[in-house]
XYZ file of C-alpha atoms in Angstrom:
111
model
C 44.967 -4.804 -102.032
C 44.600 -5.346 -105.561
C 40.905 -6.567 -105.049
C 39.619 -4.113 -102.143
C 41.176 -1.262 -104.819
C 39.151 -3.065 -108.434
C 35.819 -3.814 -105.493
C 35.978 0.154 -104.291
C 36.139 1.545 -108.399
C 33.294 -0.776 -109.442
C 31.260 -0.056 -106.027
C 31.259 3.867 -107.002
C 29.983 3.004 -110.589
C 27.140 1.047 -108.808
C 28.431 -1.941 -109.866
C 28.616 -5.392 -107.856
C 31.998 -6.475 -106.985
C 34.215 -8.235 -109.615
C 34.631 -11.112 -107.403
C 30.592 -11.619 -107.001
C 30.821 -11.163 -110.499
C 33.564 -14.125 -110.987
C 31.496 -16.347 -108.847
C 28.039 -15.900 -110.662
C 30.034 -16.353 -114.392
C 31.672 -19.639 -112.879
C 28.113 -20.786 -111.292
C 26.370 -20.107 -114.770
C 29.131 -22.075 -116.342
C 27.846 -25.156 -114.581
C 24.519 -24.414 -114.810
C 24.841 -24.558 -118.714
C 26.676 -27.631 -118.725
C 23.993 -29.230 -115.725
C 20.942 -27.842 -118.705
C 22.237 -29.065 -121.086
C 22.900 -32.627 -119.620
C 19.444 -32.544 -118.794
C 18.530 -31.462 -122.145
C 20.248 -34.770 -123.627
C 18.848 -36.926 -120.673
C 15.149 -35.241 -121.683
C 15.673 -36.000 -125.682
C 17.168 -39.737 -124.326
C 14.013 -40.689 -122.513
C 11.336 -39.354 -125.367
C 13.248 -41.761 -127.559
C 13.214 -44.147 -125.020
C 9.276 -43.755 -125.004
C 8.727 -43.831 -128.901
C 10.655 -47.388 -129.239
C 8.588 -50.578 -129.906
C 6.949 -51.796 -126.940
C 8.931 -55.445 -126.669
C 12.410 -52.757 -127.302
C 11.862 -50.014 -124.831
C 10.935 -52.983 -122.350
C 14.547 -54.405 -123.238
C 16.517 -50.699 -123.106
C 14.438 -49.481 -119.647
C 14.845 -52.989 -118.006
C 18.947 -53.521 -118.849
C 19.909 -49.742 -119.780
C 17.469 -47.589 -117.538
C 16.915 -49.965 -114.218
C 20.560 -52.312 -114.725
C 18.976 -55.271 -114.612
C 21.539 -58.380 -116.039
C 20.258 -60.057 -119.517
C 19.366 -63.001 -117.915
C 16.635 -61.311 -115.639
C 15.394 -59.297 -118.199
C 14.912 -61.837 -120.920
C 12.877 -64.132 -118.171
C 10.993 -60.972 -117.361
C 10.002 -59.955 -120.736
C 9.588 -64.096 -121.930
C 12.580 -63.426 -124.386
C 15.523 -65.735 -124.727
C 19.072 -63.996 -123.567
C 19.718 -63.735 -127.449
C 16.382 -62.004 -128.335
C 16.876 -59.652 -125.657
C 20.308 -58.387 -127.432
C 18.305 -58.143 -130.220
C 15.562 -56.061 -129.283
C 18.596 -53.794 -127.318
C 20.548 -53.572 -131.024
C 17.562 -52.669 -132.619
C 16.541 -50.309 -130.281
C 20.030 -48.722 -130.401
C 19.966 -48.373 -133.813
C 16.450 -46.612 -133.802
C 17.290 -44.530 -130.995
C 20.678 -43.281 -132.534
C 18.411 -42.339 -135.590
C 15.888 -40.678 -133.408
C 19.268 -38.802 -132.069
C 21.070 -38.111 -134.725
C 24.007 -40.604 -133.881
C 26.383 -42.435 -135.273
C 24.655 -45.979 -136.343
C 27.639 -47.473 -136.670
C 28.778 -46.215 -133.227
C 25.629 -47.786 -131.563
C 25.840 -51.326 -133.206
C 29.484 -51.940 -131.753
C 28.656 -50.536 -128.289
C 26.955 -53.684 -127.373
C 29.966 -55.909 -129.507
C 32.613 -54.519 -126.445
């Protein structure tokens, strides 16, 4: 009642219905959150793409494709420790490129 009576006032002030308006504030709500996501995914990947060659090989091969270490150090010719060391530089430069935390990328890969 309470709806059909709030639907009936807007409709006679040629205005859409509060419940299409509920649903098209809740679908924008998402929508931000999906853009923005994709906004941090889009910054992500153009760091990705600056890195050293031999790095963003490590990072798109382990991070990007989930490849284990030990098939992406044979495919880039690396040893399984060189490989965490191009991925702990390559954190580091793309938490700079980010604004991150270094600190915070350095121990991801010590868990």
């Amino acid at each position: 009642m309470l709806r059909s009576t709030v639907d009936a006032a807007l409709l006679r002030r040629n205005r859409p219905s509060a419940f299409t308006s509920a649903a098209f504030a809740f679908a924008m709500d998402g929508a931000r959150e999906a853009f923005r996501a994709l906004e941090g995914g889009i910054g992500l990947f153009a760091a990705i793409a600056e890195l050293p060659e031999r790095q963003h090989d490590a990072v798109v091969l382990t991070y990007v494709l989930g490849y284990p270490i030990v098939t992406a150090a044979r495919i880039t010719g690396v040893t399984r420790s060189g490989l965490y060391s191009l991925r702990r530089d390559a954190r580091r430069r793309l938490a700079t490129a980010l604004g991150l935390d270094e600190r915070t990328a350095g121990t991801a890969e010590e868990q």
